[in-house]
Amino acid sequence: MNQKILTTTGLLIAIALLLAVNITSDSLFRAARLDLTANQLYTLSEGSKNILAKLEEPITLRLYLSEKLATTLPGINSYTVQVKELLEEYQRIAGDKLKLLIMDPEPFSEEEDRAEGYGLQGVPTDNTNDTFYFGLAGTNSTDDQEVIPFFSPNRAEFLEYDVTKLIYQLTKPKKKVVGIMSSLPLQGDATPFTQGGNEPWMILDHIRQLFEVRHLETSLTEIPKEVDVLMLVHPKNLSDSTLYAIDQFVLKGGRAIVFVDPYSEADQPPMDKNNPMAALQAPRNSDLTKLFDAWGIELVPNKVVGDLKTAQKVQVRKGASAMVVTYPVWMDLSEDQYFNKEDIITAKLGNIIMATPGALVKKGEVPTEMVPLIESGNQAMQIETTKLGFFAEPDSLARDFKPEGKFTLAARITGKVKTAFPEGKPKEKDKETDKDNKETENQPPAATNQPHLTEAAEPINVIVVADTDLLEDKFWVRVQNFVGQRIALPYANNATLVSNALDNLSGSNDLISVRNRGSFARPFTRVEAIQQEAEQRFREKEKELLAKLQETDQKIRELQTKKQDDNKLMLSIEQQQEVERFRDEKIKTRKELRNVQHELHKNISSLETKMKFINIGLIPLLIGIGGITISFLSRRRKLSVNS
C-alpha cells in the first residue's frame, strides 16, 4: 500500500514539476532561441538587424492573412506559419520601433476592404468564392506605405530580403536617383540609322517608373551628390577628368552599374556623305580600362562571345536570295545554368537576350572579388570582332565554331580598391572640347575642392555587364502604338535585369548584404500525391458532367426541332422524360463529386493527423513505454530475487 502511495505521489510530483518547468521557461526564456534549421531560417542576418537597429521612427506592419482558408491549402499553410514567425522575429529585435498587427480579412469585412485599399492581392480559391489574402502592408509615421501584395512561396528564399527592403524603404521614402551617362541614344536620336528613330528607348521608360532619372554629360568632372546609383552605358573616349569623377564617386561608396561592349551593334557612328565607308569601319567598342585595372577586372578586347546552344536564327541576304542562318553571337539565355541563382539580381530571371557580348576576366592582384552573374554555356567560343559588321559572313560563324569553354558575361565586383589616379586629380583639358557634347537636363554645377581619396573607405559594389545591346528595344521588347501611347510588350527579361540591379544597388550595404534564405518548402509529397489523385478524379467527373449536359442539350434541341410546328412552348412527354433523366444524372454526379471532395479532405486530414502524432506524440509515447517496460522488468527482477 505504501509502495503504491509513494509511486502515485512521485508521478504527481513529476507532472507538477514538468508543468512548472514549462511555465517558468516560457516566461523567463521567451527571448532565448536556438535555430537548428539547415539554412538558419528563423535567424535574421546582420544586415536586417542593423537596419532594425537604425530605426528612428516607429514602423507598423500589417500582415493580412486569411488563416481559416490557409488551413485548407496544404501547399501554402506551412509557409504562412514561417512568415508569421519571421515577422515576429523582426518585432522582437526591433522592440517598440516596430509594431506587428495580424489581420484576418473575412469576406465582405472592413478588413478585406482595407486589404484591397492597400493594394494587396486576393487570390480566389478553387472550390469556393472566398478570396485568400496573404500580403503585408507597412506604414511609417508620415503615412508613407509599402506593400508586399502576396507572399508567394516561389520567393521563399527572398523572404527576408523582401521584408527588410520594405522596412528600409519606409525609413527612406524618397525616390532614389539614378544618374545615367551614356554615349548611346537612350533618349532618342535623329540619326536615321538608329533603331527606333527619334523615340527614347523603352528601357528608359522602365527605369523612370521606379527611379528619378538624371542624365549626365559624358564630359562632367564630378558626379552630382544627389545621385545614388550611376548607370554608365557604353563609355567611349571619356576624358581623364570624367574617369576621375567616376573613380572618386565609387571610392566614396557610390554604386555603379557599367555596360561596356567589345562590339556594340547599337553604336551607329554618324555617316559622312563624303566618306560613307568610314562609318562602316568605325570602332564600336567601349571600355573602362583605367578604372577596370583599379577594380581588378578586364573586358577581353576585340572579342565577343558566341554559343551555338543559345544562338538565335537570323535572316541574311546572300546575293539575290535570303537565307536563315544560326547566329551564335546573338544569344537567348533561358536556362538556370546561365544565371547566378544565389544573387537576388539574377536568381529569378526568365530569359535574357544578349547580342555580341564580351567576356569579363579577373586581372592583376587587386583584392576584389568578381562574382559571375551571367555566364555563357560551357561550350561557348570567343570570336574576333573583325568577323562582324557590314562585310562579315554571318553563316561562317556557325560553320567555323569551335567550343572553348564558359565565359563571364556580367559580374558583381566587390572589395577594397585603390584609386586609378594615385597622383591626384588630373588637370582639366580645354573646356572648349566640351561644347560639342549634348546639353542635359538639370545639370547641377560641379563642386570644387573635393578631397582626393586614395582608396575606398568601404568595399565597393559595382556591377559590370559586357553588353550594351541588351538595352536596345529590338532585343527585348515589342513596342505598339495604342491611341498615341507606346505600349511595351517584353519578350525577354532584359529590363528586369536592369531594374533588379538598380534596385539592389540603391539600397544600403546592410540591405545588399541580406542573404537569400534557403527554401522554406518542405513539401508533403504524399499529401500532394493524394490531392492530385483526388483532383484528377474530380476533373474527370466534372468533364463527364459537362459532356452529359452537352449531350442532353443537343438531344433537346433535336426534339424541339421535330416538334417546332406543333407547339414551341410546351415540351413533349419524351422531352420531359429526357430532362428528368438529365436532372437525375446531374444529382447523381454532384453527389459523386461531393464524395470525391470529402474523400480528398478526409485523406489529407488523416495523413496530417498521423504526421502530427509522429512529430509530437510518438517520441514521448516511446519514452513512456520504455519507462514502463524498465519498471516492469525491474519489479520482476526484485520479485524473483525475493522469492
XYZ file of C-alpha atoms in Angstrom:
643
model
C 0.000 0.000 0.000
C 2.808 2.361 0.978
C 4.605 1.497 -2.223
C 1.542 2.454 -4.316
C 1.133 5.728 -2.464
C 4.772 6.574 -2.999
C 4.541 5.714 -6.710
C 1.395 7.812 -7.227
C 2.828 10.709 -5.248
C 6.056 10.589 -7.234
C 4.132 10.569 -10.506
C 2.072 13.603 -9.462
C 5.176 15.464 -8.348
C 6.834 14.682 -11.710
C 3.831 16.041 -13.610
C 3.763 19.139 -11.433
C 7.485 19.703 -11.976
C 7.052 19.273 -15.728
C 4.306 21.906 -15.841
C 6.260 24.245 -13.602
C 9.376 23.993 -15.744
C 7.397 24.662 -18.915
C 5.569 27.656 -17.455
C 8.722 29.102 -15.941
C 10.820 28.638 -19.079
C 8.076 30.181 -21.218
C 8.078 33.330 -19.125
C 11.796 33.619 -18.342
C 13.367 32.388 -21.579
C 10.902 33.702 -24.165
C 13.687 35.598 -25.923
C 16.065 32.643 -25.912
C 16.161 30.866 -29.261
C 18.133 28.074 -30.782
C 17.805 27.864 -34.554
C 18.848 24.406 -35.683
C 17.452 24.650 -39.231
C 19.928 23.981 -42.018
C 19.682 27.491 -43.501
C 19.072 29.373 -40.242
C 15.561 30.140 -41.466
C 14.459 31.683 -38.180
C 17.517 33.887 -37.704
C 17.792 37.342 -39.232
C 21.030 38.226 -40.963
C 23.263 41.002 -39.658
C 22.088 43.332 -42.444
C 18.478 43.099 -41.309
C 19.449 43.542 -37.664
C 21.485 46.654 -38.500
C 18.555 48.205 -40.396
C 16.213 47.471 -37.492
C 18.724 48.929 -35.029
C 18.778 52.194 -37.032
C 15.006 52.706 -36.968
C 14.346 56.223 -35.722
C 10.579 56.301 -36.113
C 8.047 53.548 -35.481
C 7.052 51.306 -38.353
C 3.741 49.450 -38.457
C 3.469 46.177 -40.345
C 0.037 44.725 -41.056
C 0.012 41.108 -42.115
C -3.249 40.276 -43.873
C -3.684 36.524 -43.684
C -6.843 34.504 -44.290
C -5.973 31.952 -41.628
C -9.049 29.747 -41.988
C -8.562 29.427 -45.727
C -4.858 28.804 -45.240
C -5.612 25.602 -43.334
C -7.372 24.248 -46.434
C -4.348 24.933 -48.625
C -1.706 22.341 -47.677
C 0.799 23.741 -50.141
C 0.879 27.163 -48.507
C -0.240 26.648 -44.923
C 3.233 25.812 -43.639
C 4.632 28.877 -45.403
C 2.155 31.158 -43.627
C 3.492 29.887 -40.317
C 7.064 30.574 -41.414
C 6.198 34.125 -42.486
C 4.367 34.872 -39.244
C 7.211 33.591 -37.118
C 9.791 35.512 -39.128
C 7.791 38.747 -38.761
C 7.566 38.100 -35.031
C 11.358 37.819 -35.043
C 11.564 41.255 -36.687
C 9.286 42.658 -33.981
C 11.271 41.011 -31.202
C 14.536 42.526 -32.403
C 13.143 45.997 -33.237
C 11.236 46.307 -29.958
C 8.858 49.256 -29.737
C 10.127 50.641 -33.060
C 8.143 48.056 -34.961
C 4.506 47.184 -34.424
C 3.144 43.989 -35.953
C -0.582 43.550 -36.497
C -2.028 40.324 -37.876
C -5.382 40.721 -39.624
C -7.765 38.040 -40.846
C -9.755 39.658 -43.671
C -13.061 37.807 -43.565
C -15.156 38.036 -46.737
C -17.099 41.324 -47.019
C -15.489 42.675 -43.843
C -13.861 46.067 -43.267
C -10.507 44.320 -43.012
C -10.968 42.948 -46.503
C -11.746 46.471 -47.747
C -8.576 47.773 -46.071
C -6.525 44.972 -47.618
C -7.826 45.929 -51.049
C -7.197 49.570 -50.236
C -3.547 48.821 -49.571
C -3.357 47.089 -52.935
C -2.887 43.575 -51.590
C -3.602 40.750 -53.992
C -6.527 38.491 -53.162
C -6.392 35.031 -54.674
C -9.671 33.167 -55.310
C -9.674 29.609 -54.029
C -10.619 26.675 -56.218
C -13.813 25.368 -54.678
C -15.387 28.456 -53.172
C -15.894 32.116 -53.953
C -13.762 33.135 -50.976
C -10.623 35.191 -51.541
C -7.346 34.265 -49.895
C -5.162 37.128 -48.638
C -1.512 36.700 -47.683
C 0.212 40.061 -48.010
C 1.959 42.712 -45.957
C 1.308 46.451 -45.716
C 3.797 48.689 -43.956
C 3.364 52.317 -42.941
C 5.581 54.858 -41.228
C 4.833 57.878 -39.048
C 4.162 60.094 -42.087
C 1.714 57.598 -43.631
C 4.047 56.519 -46.404
C 3.258 52.953 -47.287
C 4.931 49.991 -48.921
C 3.347 46.633 -49.599
C 4.147 43.065 -50.490
C 0.923 42.233 -52.375
C 1.231 38.481 -51.856
C 3.808 36.231 -50.204
C 4.419 33.779 -52.978
C 6.150 30.551 -51.896
C 8.134 30.843 -55.114
C 10.021 33.729 -53.496
C 10.536 31.977 -50.177
C 14.322 32.220 -50.435
C 13.996 36.026 -50.767
C 11.532 36.452 -47.930
C 13.954 38.201 -45.599
C 15.216 40.464 -48.394
C 11.675 41.471 -49.372
C 10.610 42.270 -45.799
C 13.838 44.087 -44.938
C 13.620 46.076 -48.163
C 10.052 47.111 -47.314
C 11.159 48.342 -43.893
C 14.194 50.086 -45.383
C 12.031 51.901 -47.955
C 9.731 53.117 -45.202
C 12.712 54.624 -43.404
C 13.816 56.335 -46.621
C 10.637 57.023 -48.642
C 12.283 59.451 -51.086
C 12.693 58.045 -54.591
C 16.255 57.046 -55.394
C 18.144 58.978 -58.054
C 19.795 57.175 -60.951
C 22.341 59.175 -62.912
C 22.610 57.905 -66.487
C 25.710 58.686 -68.502
C 25.509 57.201 -71.978
C 27.121 57.557 -75.363
C 24.223 55.610 -76.884
C 20.982 57.431 -77.774
C 18.842 56.176 -74.890
C 16.838 59.406 -75.030
C 16.200 59.056 -78.746
C 18.232 60.184 -81.661
C 17.641 61.771 -85.019
C 20.270 59.584 -86.643
C 18.469 57.757 -89.461
C 20.417 54.549 -88.840
C 19.370 54.302 -85.227
C 16.765 51.691 -84.379
C 13.579 53.282 -83.085
C 14.151 56.578 -84.863
C 13.767 59.521 -82.526
C 11.888 57.646 -79.834
C 13.584 57.112 -76.454
C 14.461 53.530 -75.704
C 11.862 51.682 -73.666
C 14.467 50.810 -71.042
C 14.443 54.490 -70.083
C 10.658 54.439 -69.532
C 11.075 51.303 -67.457
C 13.685 52.934 -65.208
C 11.641 56.126 -64.838
C 8.759 54.131 -63.404
C 10.947 53.113 -60.470
C 13.535 55.853 -60.015
C 14.180 59.528 -60.516
C 16.439 59.780 -63.559
C 19.162 62.389 -64.118
C 21.000 62.486 -67.429
C 24.675 63.252 -67.008
C 27.096 64.690 -69.541
C 29.863 62.422 -70.715
C 32.227 65.320 -70.034
C 31.325 66.069 -66.422
C 34.041 66.437 -63.819
C 32.059 65.406 -60.763
C 29.111 63.112 -60.163
C 26.281 65.145 -58.543
C 25.834 64.439 -54.859
C 22.167 63.528 -55.199
C 22.952 60.589 -57.489
C 22.502 57.317 -55.627
C 23.422 54.965 -58.465
C 25.478 55.738 -61.554
C 24.436 53.902 -64.719
C 27.254 54.135 -67.225
C 26.391 52.950 -70.741
C 28.968 52.371 -73.474
C 31.728 54.657 -72.113
C 33.765 55.851 -75.082
C 36.563 58.373 -75.186
C 35.928 59.649 -71.681
C 38.400 62.252 -70.532
C 40.629 61.657 -67.529
C 38.598 64.250 -65.639
C 35.395 62.269 -66.187
C 37.087 58.992 -65.316
C 38.424 60.622 -62.174
C 34.908 61.723 -61.239
C 33.655 58.136 -61.606
C 36.650 56.821 -59.687
C 36.049 59.138 -56.741
C 32.293 58.510 -56.790
C 32.866 54.765 -56.402
C 35.569 55.222 -53.745
C 33.163 57.359 -51.707
C 30.727 54.477 -51.614
C 28.689 55.342 -54.700
C 27.147 52.382 -56.507
C 27.526 51.903 -60.212
C 26.351 49.614 -62.977
C 28.506 49.707 -66.082
C 27.535 48.469 -69.549
C 30.576 48.007 -71.771
C 30.822 46.231 -75.093
C 33.598 44.976 -77.391
C 31.191 45.431 -80.306
C 28.027 47.431 -79.803
C 25.533 46.975 -82.611
C 23.541 49.851 -81.168
C 26.524 52.128 -81.685
C 25.842 53.755 -85.076
C 28.606 56.224 -85.981
C 27.379 59.298 -87.896
C 27.518 58.894 -91.664
C 29.837 61.125 -93.663
C 28.484 61.707 -97.154
C 31.983 62.248 -98.467
C 33.294 59.052 -96.932
C 30.446 56.591 -96.149
C 32.916 53.742 -95.637
C 34.369 55.499 -92.593
C 31.185 54.958 -90.564
C 31.023 51.271 -91.530
C 34.611 50.735 -90.405
C 34.465 52.915 -87.278
C 35.172 51.159 -83.958
C 32.088 50.219 -81.958
C 33.719 49.129 -78.764
C 33.715 50.725 -75.333
C 35.795 50.064 -72.289
C 36.745 51.466 -68.933
C 40.285 50.122 -68.858
C 41.785 52.614 -66.443
C 39.115 52.011 -63.805
C 38.809 48.293 -64.554
C 42.542 47.944 -63.833
C 41.956 49.517 -60.430
C 38.969 47.229 -59.827
C 40.911 44.118 -60.877
C 38.926 43.115 -63.973
C 39.265 43.268 -67.738
C 36.937 43.207 -70.709
C 38.684 40.904 -73.186
C 39.456 43.270 -76.072
C 38.391 42.749 -79.692
C 36.495 39.531 -78.967
C 32.854 38.686 -78.478
C 31.313 35.522 -77.075
C 29.221 33.117 -79.142
C 27.340 29.982 -78.151
C 25.659 27.619 -80.600
C 23.298 26.213 -77.979
C 21.735 29.609 -77.285
C 22.176 31.031 -80.787
C 19.309 32.802 -82.475
C 18.284 32.428 -86.084
C 18.718 35.475 -88.299
C 17.833 36.161 -91.889
C 20.631 37.332 -94.150
C 20.845 38.110 -97.820
C 23.347 36.333 -99.965
C 23.332 37.636 -103.468
C 19.757 37.913 -104.644
C 18.363 35.367 -102.186
C 17.589 35.468 -98.477
C 18.519 32.676 -96.096
C 18.162 31.900 -92.402
C 21.362 31.108 -90.523
C 22.367 30.280 -86.970
C 23.995 33.332 -85.439
C 25.916 32.279 -82.285
C 26.762 35.822 -81.128
C 23.057 36.610 -80.584
C 22.213 34.569 -77.517
C 18.900 33.827 -75.850
C 19.857 32.719 -72.341
C 16.826 30.995 -70.883
C 18.043 28.253 -68.560
C 19.085 28.385 -64.910
C 22.645 27.355 -65.738
C 23.377 30.793 -67.222
C 22.365 32.797 -64.139
C 23.721 33.104 -60.632
C 20.807 31.637 -58.653
C 22.227 32.866 -55.328
C 22.209 36.554 -56.228
C 18.941 38.486 -55.873
C 19.532 40.221 -59.209
C 19.610 37.129 -61.384
C 18.048 34.408 -59.256
C 14.553 34.689 -60.742
C 15.316 35.844 -64.254
C 13.484 34.049 -67.028
C 15.490 34.770 -70.143
C 17.971 37.396 -71.246
C 18.832 38.175 -74.858
C 22.341 39.478 -75.479
C 23.978 40.470 -78.745
C 27.728 40.247 -79.369
C 28.581 40.358 -75.640
C 32.123 40.341 -74.385
C 33.910 38.310 -71.737
C 34.969 39.613 -68.315
C 38.044 38.184 -66.603
C 39.933 38.856 -63.387
C 43.078 40.891 -63.802
C 46.034 41.711 -61.597
C 46.490 41.289 -57.870
C 43.699 43.606 -56.806
C 41.940 42.185 -53.717
C 38.463 42.328 -55.204
C 36.020 39.516 -55.771
C 34.397 39.056 -59.158
C 31.169 37.083 -58.787
C 29.655 35.988 -62.121
C 26.018 36.955 -62.526
C 25.503 35.779 -66.117
C 27.645 33.214 -67.877
C 27.624 31.538 -71.243
C 27.286 27.790 -71.611
C 30.408 25.660 -71.208
C 30.582 25.113 -74.983
C 30.955 28.782 -75.927
C 33.651 30.433 -78.003
C 35.343 33.812 -78.290
C 35.108 35.319 -81.784
C 37.179 38.141 -83.243
C 35.191 41.336 -83.754
C 36.713 41.606 -87.239
C 34.350 38.784 -88.264
C 31.356 41.030 -87.535
C 29.964 44.014 -89.301
C 28.929 45.019 -92.791
C 31.430 42.874 -94.672
C 31.131 39.786 -92.491
C 29.624 36.430 -93.451
C 27.214 35.518 -90.618
C 26.908 31.878 -91.730
C 30.657 31.422 -91.302
C 30.416 31.954 -87.526
C 28.484 28.727 -87.024
C 30.481 26.877 -89.672
C 33.840 27.732 -88.054
C 32.601 27.350 -84.479
C 34.961 25.544 -82.046
C 33.810 25.255 -78.396
C 36.291 26.666 -75.888
C 34.516 26.849 -72.541
C 32.432 29.070 -70.300
C 32.730 32.875 -70.178
C 31.500 35.520 -67.751
C 29.126 37.985 -69.407
C 28.137 40.003 -66.328
C 29.592 40.158 -62.839
C 29.411 41.871 -59.467
C 32.682 43.400 -58.267
C 33.181 43.868 -54.535
C 36.098 44.584 -52.254
C 38.539 47.274 -51.201
C 40.217 49.111 -54.083
C 42.631 51.956 -54.555
C 42.212 54.934 -56.823
C 43.084 54.700 -60.503
C 44.611 58.156 -60.103
C 47.286 57.815 -57.404
C 48.802 61.144 -58.434
C 45.633 63.019 -57.698
C 43.068 64.850 -59.754
C 44.125 65.222 -63.397
C 44.384 68.648 -64.900
C 41.308 69.665 -66.852
C 41.700 69.945 -70.588
C 40.463 72.791 -72.684
C 36.801 73.129 -71.887
C 36.086 74.150 -75.462
C 36.072 70.442 -76.331
C 33.064 70.022 -74.111
C 30.916 72.300 -76.226
C 30.305 69.537 -78.710
C 28.558 67.474 -76.118
C 24.792 67.481 -75.719
C 23.044 69.744 -73.297
C 21.475 67.810 -70.477
C 18.664 68.473 -68.125
C 19.055 69.849 -64.601
C 22.824 69.531 -64.588
C 23.992 70.961 -61.260
C 27.230 72.905 -61.109
C 30.281 70.881 -60.177
C 31.609 71.337 -56.709
C 35.205 72.246 -56.222
C 37.995 71.410 -53.798
C 36.700 67.966 -53.011
C 39.238 65.907 -51.035
C 41.124 63.349 -53.080
C 40.503 59.768 -51.984
C 43.332 57.308 -52.466
C 41.327 54.220 -51.558
C 37.819 53.114 -50.757
C 36.725 53.514 -47.167
C 34.338 50.596 -47.601
C 34.222 47.725 -50.089
C 32.951 48.905 -53.458
C 29.872 47.391 -55.059
C 29.845 47.611 -58.830
C 28.033 45.566 -61.451
C 29.594 45.231 -64.888
C 27.680 43.919 -67.904
C 29.718 43.128 -71.029
C 26.945 44.049 -73.451
C 25.121 47.250 -74.311
C 22.800 45.855 -76.979
C 20.605 44.144 -74.392
C 19.275 47.620 -73.554
C 18.084 48.260 -77.103
C 14.389 47.712 -77.795
C 14.768 45.176 -80.578
C 16.449 42.676 -78.256
C 13.817 42.530 -75.506
C 10.549 44.291 -76.267
C 7.934 44.827 -78.951
C 6.534 48.343 -78.968
C 2.984 49.020 -80.092
C 1.277 52.346 -80.569
C -2.156 52.425 -78.943
C -4.136 55.682 -79.076
C -0.928 57.662 -79.128
C 0.621 55.723 -76.273
C 3.610 53.462 -76.668
C 2.823 50.062 -75.198
C 5.724 47.785 -74.260
C 5.323 44.032 -74.760
C 8.511 42.455 -73.389
C 9.542 39.035 -74.595
C 12.777 38.919 -72.588
C 13.729 39.932 -69.030
C 16.410 42.443 -70.020
C 14.597 45.343 -68.330
C 14.053 43.249 -65.212
C 17.790 42.623 -65.026
C 18.438 46.390 -65.094
C 15.757 47.291 -62.545
C 16.852 44.457 -60.253
C 20.426 45.714 -60.367
C 19.450 49.364 -59.757
C 17.069 48.346 -57.003
C 19.732 46.278 -55.315
C 22.486 48.864 -55.695
C 20.310 51.733 -54.440
C 19.859 50.013 -51.105
C 22.194 50.273 -48.165
C 25.137 47.971 -47.581
C 23.033 46.278 -44.944
C 20.217 45.657 -47.413
C 22.569 44.383 -50.095
C 24.199 42.051 -47.603
C 20.907 40.409 -46.662
C 21.404 36.885 -47.777
C 18.973 34.818 -49.707
C 17.277 32.309 -47.498
C 17.220 28.639 -48.141
C 13.942 27.262 -49.315
C 11.212 27.092 -46.704
C 9.470 24.479 -48.743
C 9.281 21.070 -47.146
C 6.671 19.592 -49.421
C 4.483 16.775 -48.165
C 4.838 14.735 -51.292
C 2.409 12.075 -50.084
C -0.217 14.723 -49.297
C 0.308 16.349 -52.662
C 0.018 12.975 -54.416
C -3.306 12.271 -52.671
C -4.567 15.729 -53.539
C -3.541 15.414 -57.176
C -5.141 11.986 -57.431
C -8.409 13.236 -55.959
C -8.371 16.383 -58.076
C -7.804 14.277 -61.163
C -10.875 12.233 -60.312
C -12.757 15.480 -59.638
C -11.788 16.864 -63.031
C -12.789 13.628 -64.760
C -16.208 13.729 -63.103
C -16.544 17.389 -63.981
C -15.664 16.618 -67.582
C -18.153 13.751 -67.593
C -20.898 16.026 -66.263
C -20.221 18.664 -68.896
C -20.304 16.018 -71.610
C -23.683 14.805 -70.338
C -25.003 18.361 -70.289
C -23.937 18.949 -73.867
C -25.353 15.603 -74.992
C -28.704 16.293 -73.348
C -28.895 19.846 -74.647
C -28.239 18.566 -78.145
C -30.959 15.928 -77.785
C -33.471 18.503 -76.501
C -32.706 20.820 -79.414
C -33.291 17.947 -81.818
C -36.630 17.145 -80.164
C -37.653 20.788 -80.247
C -36.873 20.934 -83.942
C -39.129 17.969 -84.612
C -41.949 19.469 -82.564
C -41.456 23.006 -83.703
C -44.573 23.049 -85.896
C -46.832 21.614 -83.223
C -46.024 23.592 -80.110
C -42.970 25.799 -79.467
C -43.717 26.413 -75.822
C -44.646 23.032 -74.392
C -42.259 20.168 -74.012
C -43.322 16.810 -75.222
C -43.503 13.825 -72.908
C -40.330 12.497 -74.427
C -38.584 15.814 -73.818
C -39.834 15.944 -70.251
C -38.566 12.443 -69.658
C -35.212 13.369 -71.117
C -34.936 16.461 -68.925
C -35.927 14.433 -65.887
C -33.298 11.841 -66.737
C -30.736 14.605 -67.062
C -31.666 16.034 -63.675
C -31.309 12.649 -62.057
C -27.947 12.181 -63.694
C -26.893 15.642 -62.573
C -27.884 14.980 -58.961
C -26.121 11.657 -59.049
C -22.943 13.143 -60.478
C -22.959 16.019 -57.986
C -23.239 13.512 -55.200
C -20.255 11.668 -56.571
C -18.358 14.950 -56.767
C -19.127 15.686 -53.132
C -17.919 12.231 -52.192
C -14.687 12.782 -54.079
C -14.134 16.118 -52.346
C -15.000 14.603 -48.990
C -12.560 11.770 -49.543
C -9.937 14.295 -50.616
C -10.171 16.296 -47.372
C -10.569 13.124 -45.319
C -7.406 11.574 -46.698
C -5.408 14.785 -46.241
C -6.715 15.328 -42.697
C -5.975 11.730 -41.785
C -2.455 11.978 -43.122
C -1.834 15.311 -41.364
C -3.087 13.817 -38.088
C -0.717 10.873 -38.453
C 2.192 13.199 -39.172
C 1.364 15.413 -36.183
C 1.203 12.333 -33.996
C 4.588 11.158 -35.269
C 6.167 14.606 -34.840
C 4.609 15.479 -31.481
C 3.437 12.397 -29.659
C 5.482 9.457 -30.886
C 8.729 10.222 -29.051
C 7.076 10.921 -25.641
C 4.987 7.783 -26.112
C 8.062 5.686 -26.850
C 9.802 7.142 -23.799
C 6.757 6.328 -21.655
C 6.572 2.762 -22.966
C 10.292 2.386 -22.354
C 9.925 3.637 -18.796
C 7.020 1.303 -18.057
C 8.906 -1.642 -19.557
C 12.008 -0.920 -17.481
C 9.882 -0.524 -14.382
C 8.100 -3.800 -15.095
C 11.340 -5.688 -15.675
C 12.897 -4.168 -12.553
C 9.915 -5.221 -10.471
C 10.029 -8.740 -11.844
C 13.722 -8.940 -11.052
C 13.073 -7.884 -7.451
C 10.281 -10.411 -7.069
C 12.478 -13.201 -8.409
C 15.285 -12.208 -6.020
C 12.910 -12.108 -3.038
C 11.450 -15.467 -3.965
